[in-house]
Coordinates of C-alpha atoms in Angstrom, one line a residue:
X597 CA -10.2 21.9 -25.8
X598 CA -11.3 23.7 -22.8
X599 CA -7.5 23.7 -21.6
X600 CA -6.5 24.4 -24.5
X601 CA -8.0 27.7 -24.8
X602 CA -7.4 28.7 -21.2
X603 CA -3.9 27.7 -22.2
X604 CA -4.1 30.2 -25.1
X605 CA -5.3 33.1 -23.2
X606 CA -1.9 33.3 -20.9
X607 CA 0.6 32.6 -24.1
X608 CA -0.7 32.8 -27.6
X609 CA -3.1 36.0 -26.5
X610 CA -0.6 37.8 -24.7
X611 CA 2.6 37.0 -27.9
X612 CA -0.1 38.0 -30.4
X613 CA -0.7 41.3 -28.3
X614 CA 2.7 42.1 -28.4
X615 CA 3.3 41.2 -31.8
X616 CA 0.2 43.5 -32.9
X617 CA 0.4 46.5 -30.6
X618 CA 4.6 47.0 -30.0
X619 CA 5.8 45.5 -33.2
X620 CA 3.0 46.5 -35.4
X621 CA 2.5 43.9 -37.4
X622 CA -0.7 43.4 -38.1
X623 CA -3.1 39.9 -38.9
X624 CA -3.1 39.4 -43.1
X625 CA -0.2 41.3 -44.0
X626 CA 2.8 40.2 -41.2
X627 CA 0.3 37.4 -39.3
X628 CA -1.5 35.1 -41.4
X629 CA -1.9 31.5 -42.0
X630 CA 1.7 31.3 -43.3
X631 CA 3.7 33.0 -40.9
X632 CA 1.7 32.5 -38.2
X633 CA 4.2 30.0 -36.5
X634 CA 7.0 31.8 -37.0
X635 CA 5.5 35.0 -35.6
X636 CA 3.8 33.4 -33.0
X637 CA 6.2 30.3 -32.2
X638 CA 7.1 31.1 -28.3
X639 CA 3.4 32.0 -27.7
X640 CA 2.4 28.5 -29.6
X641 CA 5.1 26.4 -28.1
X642 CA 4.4 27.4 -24.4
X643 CA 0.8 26.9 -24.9
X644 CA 1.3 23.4 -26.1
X645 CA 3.7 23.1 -23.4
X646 CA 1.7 24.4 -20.5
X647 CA -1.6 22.7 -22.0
X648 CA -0.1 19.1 -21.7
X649 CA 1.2 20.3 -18.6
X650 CA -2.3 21.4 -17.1
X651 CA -4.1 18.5 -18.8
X652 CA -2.0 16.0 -17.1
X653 CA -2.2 18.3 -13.7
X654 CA -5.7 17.9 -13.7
X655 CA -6.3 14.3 -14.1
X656 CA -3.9 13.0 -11.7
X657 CA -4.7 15.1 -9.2
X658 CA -8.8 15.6 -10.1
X659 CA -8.9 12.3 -11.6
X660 CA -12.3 11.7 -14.2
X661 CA -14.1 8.3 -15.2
X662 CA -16.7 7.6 -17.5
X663 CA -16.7 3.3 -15.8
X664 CA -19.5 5.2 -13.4
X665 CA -22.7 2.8 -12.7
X666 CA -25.2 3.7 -9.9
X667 CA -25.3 0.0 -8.1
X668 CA -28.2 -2.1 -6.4
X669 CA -27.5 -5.2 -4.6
X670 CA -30.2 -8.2 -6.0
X671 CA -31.2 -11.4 -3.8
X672 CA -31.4 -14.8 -5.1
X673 CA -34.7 -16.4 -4.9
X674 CA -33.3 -20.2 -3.8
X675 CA -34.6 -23.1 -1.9
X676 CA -31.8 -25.0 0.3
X677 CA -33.0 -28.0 -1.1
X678 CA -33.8 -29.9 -4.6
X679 CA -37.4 -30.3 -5.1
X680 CA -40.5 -30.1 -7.1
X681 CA -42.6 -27.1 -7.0
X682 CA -45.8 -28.0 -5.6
X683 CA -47.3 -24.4 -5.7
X684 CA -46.6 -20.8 -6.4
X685 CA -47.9 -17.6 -4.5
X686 CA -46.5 -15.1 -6.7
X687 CA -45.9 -13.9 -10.0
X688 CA -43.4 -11.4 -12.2
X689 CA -42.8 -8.4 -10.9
X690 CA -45.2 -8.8 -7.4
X691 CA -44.4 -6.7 -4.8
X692 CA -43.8 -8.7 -1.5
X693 CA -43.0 -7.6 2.1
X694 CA -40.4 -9.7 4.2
X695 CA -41.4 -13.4 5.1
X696 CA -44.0 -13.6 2.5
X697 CA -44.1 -17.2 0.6
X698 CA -43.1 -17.2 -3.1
X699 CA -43.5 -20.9 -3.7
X700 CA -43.8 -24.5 -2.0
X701 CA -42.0 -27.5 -2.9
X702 CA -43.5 -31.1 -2.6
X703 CA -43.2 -31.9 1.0
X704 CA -44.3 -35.6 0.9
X705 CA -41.1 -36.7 2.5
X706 CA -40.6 -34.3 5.4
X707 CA -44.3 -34.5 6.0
X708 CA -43.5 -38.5 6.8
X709 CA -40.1 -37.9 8.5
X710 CA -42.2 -35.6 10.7
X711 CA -45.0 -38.0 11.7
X712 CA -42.3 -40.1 12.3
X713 CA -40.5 -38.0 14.6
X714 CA -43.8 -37.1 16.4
X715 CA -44.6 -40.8 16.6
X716 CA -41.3 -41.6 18.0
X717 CA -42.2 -39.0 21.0
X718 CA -45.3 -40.5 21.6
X719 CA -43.6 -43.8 22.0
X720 CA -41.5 -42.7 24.7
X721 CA -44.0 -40.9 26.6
X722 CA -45.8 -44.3 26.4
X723 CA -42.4 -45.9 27.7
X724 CA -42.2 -43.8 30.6
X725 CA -46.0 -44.5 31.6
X726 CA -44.9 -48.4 31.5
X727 CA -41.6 -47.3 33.4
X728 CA -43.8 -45.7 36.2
X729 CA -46.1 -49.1 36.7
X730 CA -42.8 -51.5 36.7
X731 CA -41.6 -48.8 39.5
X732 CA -44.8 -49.4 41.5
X733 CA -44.8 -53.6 40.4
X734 CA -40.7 -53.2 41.7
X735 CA -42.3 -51.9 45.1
X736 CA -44.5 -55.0 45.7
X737 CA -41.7 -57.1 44.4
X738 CA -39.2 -56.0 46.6
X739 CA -41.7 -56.1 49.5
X740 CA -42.5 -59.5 48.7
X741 CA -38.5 -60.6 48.5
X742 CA -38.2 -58.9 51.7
X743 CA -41.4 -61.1 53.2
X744 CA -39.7 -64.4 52.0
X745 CA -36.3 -63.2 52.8
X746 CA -37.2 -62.2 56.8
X747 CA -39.3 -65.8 57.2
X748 CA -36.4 -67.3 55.8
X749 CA -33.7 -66.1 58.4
X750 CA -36.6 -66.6 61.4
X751 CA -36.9 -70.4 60.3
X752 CA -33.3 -70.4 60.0
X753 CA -32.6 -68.7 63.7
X754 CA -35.5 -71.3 65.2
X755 CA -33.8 -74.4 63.5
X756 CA -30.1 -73.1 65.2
X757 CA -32.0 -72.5 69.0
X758 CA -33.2 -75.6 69.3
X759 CA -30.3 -77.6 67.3
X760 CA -28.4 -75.7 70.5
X761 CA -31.4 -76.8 73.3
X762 CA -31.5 -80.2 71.7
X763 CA -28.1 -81.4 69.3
X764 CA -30.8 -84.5 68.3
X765 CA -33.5 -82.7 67.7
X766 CA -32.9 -81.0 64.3
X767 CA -30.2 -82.4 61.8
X768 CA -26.9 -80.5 60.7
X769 CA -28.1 -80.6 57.2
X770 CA -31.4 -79.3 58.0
X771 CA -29.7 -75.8 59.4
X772 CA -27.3 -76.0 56.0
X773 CA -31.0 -75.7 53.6
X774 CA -32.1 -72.8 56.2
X775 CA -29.0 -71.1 55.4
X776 CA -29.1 -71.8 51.4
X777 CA -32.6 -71.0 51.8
X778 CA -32.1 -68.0 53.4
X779 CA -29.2 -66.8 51.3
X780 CA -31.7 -67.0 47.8
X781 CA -34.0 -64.9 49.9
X782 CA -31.5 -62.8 50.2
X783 CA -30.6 -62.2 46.3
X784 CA -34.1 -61.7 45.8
X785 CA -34.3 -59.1 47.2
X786 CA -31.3 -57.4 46.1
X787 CA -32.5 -58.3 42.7
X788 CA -35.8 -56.7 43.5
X789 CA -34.0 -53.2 44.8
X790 CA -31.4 -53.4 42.4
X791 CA -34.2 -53.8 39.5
X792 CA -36.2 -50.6 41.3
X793 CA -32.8 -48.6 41.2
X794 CA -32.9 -49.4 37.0
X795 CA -36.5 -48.3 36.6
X796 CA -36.2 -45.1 38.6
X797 CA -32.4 -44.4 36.4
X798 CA -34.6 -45.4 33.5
X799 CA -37.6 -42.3 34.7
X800 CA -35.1 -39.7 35.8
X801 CA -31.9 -39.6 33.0
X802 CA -32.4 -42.4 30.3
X803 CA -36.2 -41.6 29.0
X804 CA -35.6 -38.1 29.2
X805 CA -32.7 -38.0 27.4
X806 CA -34.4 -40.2 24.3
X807 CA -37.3 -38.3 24.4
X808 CA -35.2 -35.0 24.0
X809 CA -33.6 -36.5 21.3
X810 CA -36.7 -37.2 19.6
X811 CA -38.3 -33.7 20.5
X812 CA -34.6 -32.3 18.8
X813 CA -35.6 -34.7 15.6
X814 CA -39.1 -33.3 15.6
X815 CA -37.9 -29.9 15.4
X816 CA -35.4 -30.7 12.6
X817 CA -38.4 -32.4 10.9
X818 CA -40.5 -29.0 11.2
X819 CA -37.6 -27.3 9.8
X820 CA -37.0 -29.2 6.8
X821 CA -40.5 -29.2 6.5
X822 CA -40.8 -25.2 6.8
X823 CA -38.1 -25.2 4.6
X824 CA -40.1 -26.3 1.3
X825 CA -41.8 -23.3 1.6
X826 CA -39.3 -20.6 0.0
X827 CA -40.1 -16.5 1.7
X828 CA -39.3 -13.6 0.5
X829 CA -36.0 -13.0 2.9
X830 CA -36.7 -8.5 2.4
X831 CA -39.4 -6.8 1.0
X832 CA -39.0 -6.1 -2.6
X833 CA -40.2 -6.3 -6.5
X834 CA -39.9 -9.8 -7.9
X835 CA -37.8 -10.0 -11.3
X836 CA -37.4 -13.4 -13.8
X837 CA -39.6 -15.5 -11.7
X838 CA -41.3 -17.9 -14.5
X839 CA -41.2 -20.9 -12.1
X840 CA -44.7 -23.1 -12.5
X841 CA -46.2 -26.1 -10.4
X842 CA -44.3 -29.2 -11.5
X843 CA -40.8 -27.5 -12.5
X844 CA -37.6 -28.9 -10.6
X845 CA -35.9 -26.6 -8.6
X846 CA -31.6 -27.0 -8.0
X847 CA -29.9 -25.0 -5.9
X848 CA -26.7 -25.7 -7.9
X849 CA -28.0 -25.7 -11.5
X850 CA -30.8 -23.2 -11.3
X851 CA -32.3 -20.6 -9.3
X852 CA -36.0 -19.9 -8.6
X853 CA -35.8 -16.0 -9.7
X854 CA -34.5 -12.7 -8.4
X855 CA -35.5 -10.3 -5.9
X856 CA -34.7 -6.6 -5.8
X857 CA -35.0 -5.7 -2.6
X858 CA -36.9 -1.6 -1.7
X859 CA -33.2 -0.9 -0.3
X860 CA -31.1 -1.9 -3.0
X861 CA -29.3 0.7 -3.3
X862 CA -25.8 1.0 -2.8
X863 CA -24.1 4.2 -4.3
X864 CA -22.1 4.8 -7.7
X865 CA -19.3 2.5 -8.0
X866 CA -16.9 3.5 -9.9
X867 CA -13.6 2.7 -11.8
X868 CA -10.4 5.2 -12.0
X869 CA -7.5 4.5 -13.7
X870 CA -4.7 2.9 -11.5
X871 CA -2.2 5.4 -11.4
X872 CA -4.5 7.8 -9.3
X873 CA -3.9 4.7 -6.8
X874 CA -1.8 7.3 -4.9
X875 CA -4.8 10.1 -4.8
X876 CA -7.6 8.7 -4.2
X877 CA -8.7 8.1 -1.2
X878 CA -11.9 7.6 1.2
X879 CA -13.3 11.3 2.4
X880 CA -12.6 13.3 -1.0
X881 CA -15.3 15.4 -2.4
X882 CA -16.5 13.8 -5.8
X883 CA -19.5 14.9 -8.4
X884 CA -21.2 13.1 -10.8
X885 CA -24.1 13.2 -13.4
X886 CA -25.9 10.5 -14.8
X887 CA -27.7 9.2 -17.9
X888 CA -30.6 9.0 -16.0
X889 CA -30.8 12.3 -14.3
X890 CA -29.6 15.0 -16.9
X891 CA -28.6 18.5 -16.4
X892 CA -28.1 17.3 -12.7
X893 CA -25.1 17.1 -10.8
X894 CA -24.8 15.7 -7.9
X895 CA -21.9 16.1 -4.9
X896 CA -20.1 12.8 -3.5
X897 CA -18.1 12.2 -0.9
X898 CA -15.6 8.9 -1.5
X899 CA -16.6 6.8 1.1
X900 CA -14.2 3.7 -0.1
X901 CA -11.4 3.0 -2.2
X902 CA -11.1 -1.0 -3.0
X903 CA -7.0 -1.6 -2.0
X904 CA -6.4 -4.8 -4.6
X905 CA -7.3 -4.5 -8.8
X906 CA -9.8 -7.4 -9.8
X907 CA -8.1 -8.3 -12.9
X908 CA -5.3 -9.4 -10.5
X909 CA -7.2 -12.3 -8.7
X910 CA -6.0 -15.8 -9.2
X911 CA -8.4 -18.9 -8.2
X912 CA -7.1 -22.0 -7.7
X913 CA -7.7 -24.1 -10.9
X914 CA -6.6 -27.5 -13.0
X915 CA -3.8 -25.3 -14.9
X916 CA -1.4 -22.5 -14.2
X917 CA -2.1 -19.2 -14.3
X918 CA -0.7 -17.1 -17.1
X919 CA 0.7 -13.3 -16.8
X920 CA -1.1 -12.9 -20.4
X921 CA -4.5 -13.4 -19.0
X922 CA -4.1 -10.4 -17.0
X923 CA -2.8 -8.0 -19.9
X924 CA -5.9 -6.1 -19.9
X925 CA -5.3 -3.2 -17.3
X926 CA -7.9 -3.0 -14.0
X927 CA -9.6 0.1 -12.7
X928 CA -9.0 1.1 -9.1
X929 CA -13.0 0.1 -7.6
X930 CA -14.4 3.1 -5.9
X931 CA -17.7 3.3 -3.9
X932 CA -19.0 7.2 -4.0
X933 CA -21.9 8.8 -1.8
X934 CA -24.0 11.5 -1.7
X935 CA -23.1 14.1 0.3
X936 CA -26.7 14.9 1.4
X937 CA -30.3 13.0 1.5
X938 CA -32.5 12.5 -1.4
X939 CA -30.2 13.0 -4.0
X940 CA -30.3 10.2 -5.3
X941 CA -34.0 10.5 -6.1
X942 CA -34.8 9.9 -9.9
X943 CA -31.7 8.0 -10.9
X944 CA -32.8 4.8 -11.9
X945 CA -30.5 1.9 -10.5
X946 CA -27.7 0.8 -12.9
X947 CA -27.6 4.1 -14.5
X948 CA -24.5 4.9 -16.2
X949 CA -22.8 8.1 -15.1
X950 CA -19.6 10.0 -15.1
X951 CA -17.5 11.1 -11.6
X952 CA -15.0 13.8 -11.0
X953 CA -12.5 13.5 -7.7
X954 CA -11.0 16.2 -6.4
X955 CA -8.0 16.4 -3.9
X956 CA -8.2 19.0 -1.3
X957 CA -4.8 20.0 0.6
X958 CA -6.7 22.2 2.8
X959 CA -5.0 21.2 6.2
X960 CA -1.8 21.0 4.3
X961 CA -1.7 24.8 3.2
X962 CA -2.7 25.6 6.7
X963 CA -0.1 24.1 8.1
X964 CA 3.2 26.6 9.9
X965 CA 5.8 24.3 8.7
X966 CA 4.6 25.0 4.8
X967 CA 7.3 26.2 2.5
X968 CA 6.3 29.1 0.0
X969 CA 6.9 27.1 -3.1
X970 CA 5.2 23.9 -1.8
X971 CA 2.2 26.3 -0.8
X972 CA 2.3 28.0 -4.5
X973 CA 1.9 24.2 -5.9
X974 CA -0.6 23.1 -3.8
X975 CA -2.2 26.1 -4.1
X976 CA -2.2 25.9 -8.4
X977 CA -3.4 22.1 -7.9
X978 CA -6.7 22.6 -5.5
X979 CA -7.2 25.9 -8.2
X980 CA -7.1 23.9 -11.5
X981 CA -9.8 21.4 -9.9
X982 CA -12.1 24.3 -11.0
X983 CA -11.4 23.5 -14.5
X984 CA -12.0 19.6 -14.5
X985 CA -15.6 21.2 -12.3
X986 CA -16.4 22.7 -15.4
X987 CA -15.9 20.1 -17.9
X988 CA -18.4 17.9 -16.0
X989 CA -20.9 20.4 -16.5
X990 CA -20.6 20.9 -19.9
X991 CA -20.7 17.2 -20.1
X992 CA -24.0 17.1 -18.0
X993 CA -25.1 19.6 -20.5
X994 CA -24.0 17.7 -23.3
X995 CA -24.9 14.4 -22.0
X996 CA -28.4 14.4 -23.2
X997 CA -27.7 15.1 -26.7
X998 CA -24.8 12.5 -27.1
X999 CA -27.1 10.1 -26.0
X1000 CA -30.1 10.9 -28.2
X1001 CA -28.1 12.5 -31.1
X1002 CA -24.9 11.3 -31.6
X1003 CA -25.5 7.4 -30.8
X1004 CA -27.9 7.2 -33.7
X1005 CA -31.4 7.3 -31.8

């Protein structure tokens, strides 16, 4: 309508004037209802003309949506395991600061499986206190082998100088035991060093090594155990928490509640129509108003523009995908800012608004190379954003009383 008027001021005004003032005629006698057409047809038709033409001007290049809603990201309340709840710390719609607990989960089992790990590093400490009294039992051993092992090769060398003084004096086989005798000695003791050289490869890699592993399952115990109790992962407001001591908790079938973190905010999100695909695009000045701020409106900046149409997606599935699934058309996903601080004060998350883009060919009609005509058009296009600026006013005046009024409250 608005257009449609400002249409009417450059053609039907200006035919009527001339019709009035340098033909004469005059409205009731030569212009009224009847022959208003045909008096007034070339002012009518290039209204309608240039109307359509300014409406569609406007919207493709200033492009308007009412699919406007003022997002907050939410957090999942969630343990990583299944589990009975054991005890809850909070209730709906508590305020809670990062880290805070929000409920336990029976912890029986990780509660044993940690005993048991601390159990397990007990018993190798105790194995490396054994380890260090067979070192020092090794030590007499092999001090003992080496005792038997020296007066075994001097009986041996006495038996050989005097079988040498004296052939008669001391048997061949005698000398033969010495040196069977003195041989055993000898594998004694390297038994004896060689069983050493196991204890102290046992103290200094093997014992540490187990008892690192079981220090690593003791702190994987302690974290499946810390992990029954479920924290707040950001401070926030609680929302749908109704979980009670006994309830079974799922990770995969059910969640434990929601929580809003205090910076949920994200910015308005909106959804254009796909053929402004071409105009829209990140760093182009945007307003909006919203339900729950009227009368306000608020400057953007268009700080993303989402480069693939949801309705598009395929997922892999048991059956084929059919084109007639996707007949309903997409928006174009847009993320908007403010353009300054604290103006986003008052406007409740998930409010529904409505966003005007507007393209700017500023560097363009600065540009030397520019031809006259192309600086005319670009010229008309940043001009006519003015209009679309005042439609979203007068909807952020009439806003309020659509919404109480008109939907029937």
């Amino acid at each position: 309508m608005l257009e449609f008027m400002i249409c009417s001021m450059l053609t039907i005004f200006p035919d009527f004037l001339f019709r009035r003032y340098v033909q004469g005629k005059r409205i009731g006698r030569e212009i009224n209802l009847y022959s208003m057409w045909f008096e007034l047809r070339w002012g009518i038709t290039a209204c309608v003309i240039l109307t359509l033409s300014l409406i569609t001007l406007i919207f493709y290049f200033h492009p308007s949506t009412k699919t406007v809603t003022a997002a907050f990201r939410t957090v999942t309340i969630l343990p990583e395991a299944t589990g009975r709840v054991a005890e809850v710390f909070v209730g709906m719609n508590d305020k809670v600061a990062a880290g805070a607990p929000l409920f336990r989960l029976d912890d029986a089992e990780q509660r044993a499986a940690l005993e048991t790990a601390r159990r397990r590093v007990a018993e190798i400490d105790a194995e490396m206190t054994v380890a260090q009294t067979e070192l020092a039992a090794a030590d007499g051993l092999i001090t003992q082998a080496d005792g038997a092992y020296r007066q075994a090769v001097d009986e041996l060398e006495t038996q050989v100088e005097l079988n040498r003084l004296n052939p008669n004096v001391v048997a061949r086989r005698e000398i033969e035991r010495r040196q069977v005798a003195v041989d055993g000695r000898k594998g004694a003791l390297d038994a004896a060093v060689s069983n050493k050289q196991t204890l102290e490869t046992k103290i200094a890699s093997l014992l540490p090594a187990q008892k690192a592993s079981a220090q690593a399952a003791l702190s994987q115990a302690q974290v499946e155990l810390d992990k029954t109790v479920v924290r707040a992962g950001t401070a926030g407001m609680v929302q749908q928490f109704t979980l009670r001591a006994g309830d079974i908790v799922n990770p995969m079938i059910r969640t434990a509640g929601i929580l809003v973190p205090d910076d949920r905010r994200i910015g308005l999100v909106a959804g254009f129509g796909q053929i402004e695909a071409q105009v829209l695009k990140p760093g182009m000045i945007a307003e909006a108003t919203c339900v729950g701020k009227p009368f306000a409106v608020i400057p953007m900046v268009v700080t993303e523009v989402q480069e693939v149409i949801a309705t598009g997606q395929i997922r892999p599935t048991d059956q084929l995908a059919d084109a007639q699934q996707m007949v309903r058309p997409g928006t174009l996903t847009t993320f908007l800012e403010p353009l300054f601080e604290g103006q986003f004060t008052g406007i409740p998350p998930g409010s529904s608004c409505i966003a005007n883009a507007y393209t700017s060919n500023h560097d363009e009609l600065h540009s030397p190379d520019i031809s006259t005509p192309r600086w005319l058009y670009l010229h008309m296009v940043d001009a006519v954003g003015l209009v679309h600026a005042m439609i979203l006013r007068l909807q952020a005046l009439l806003l309020p009383v659509q919404t109480l009024v008109l939907t029937g409250h």
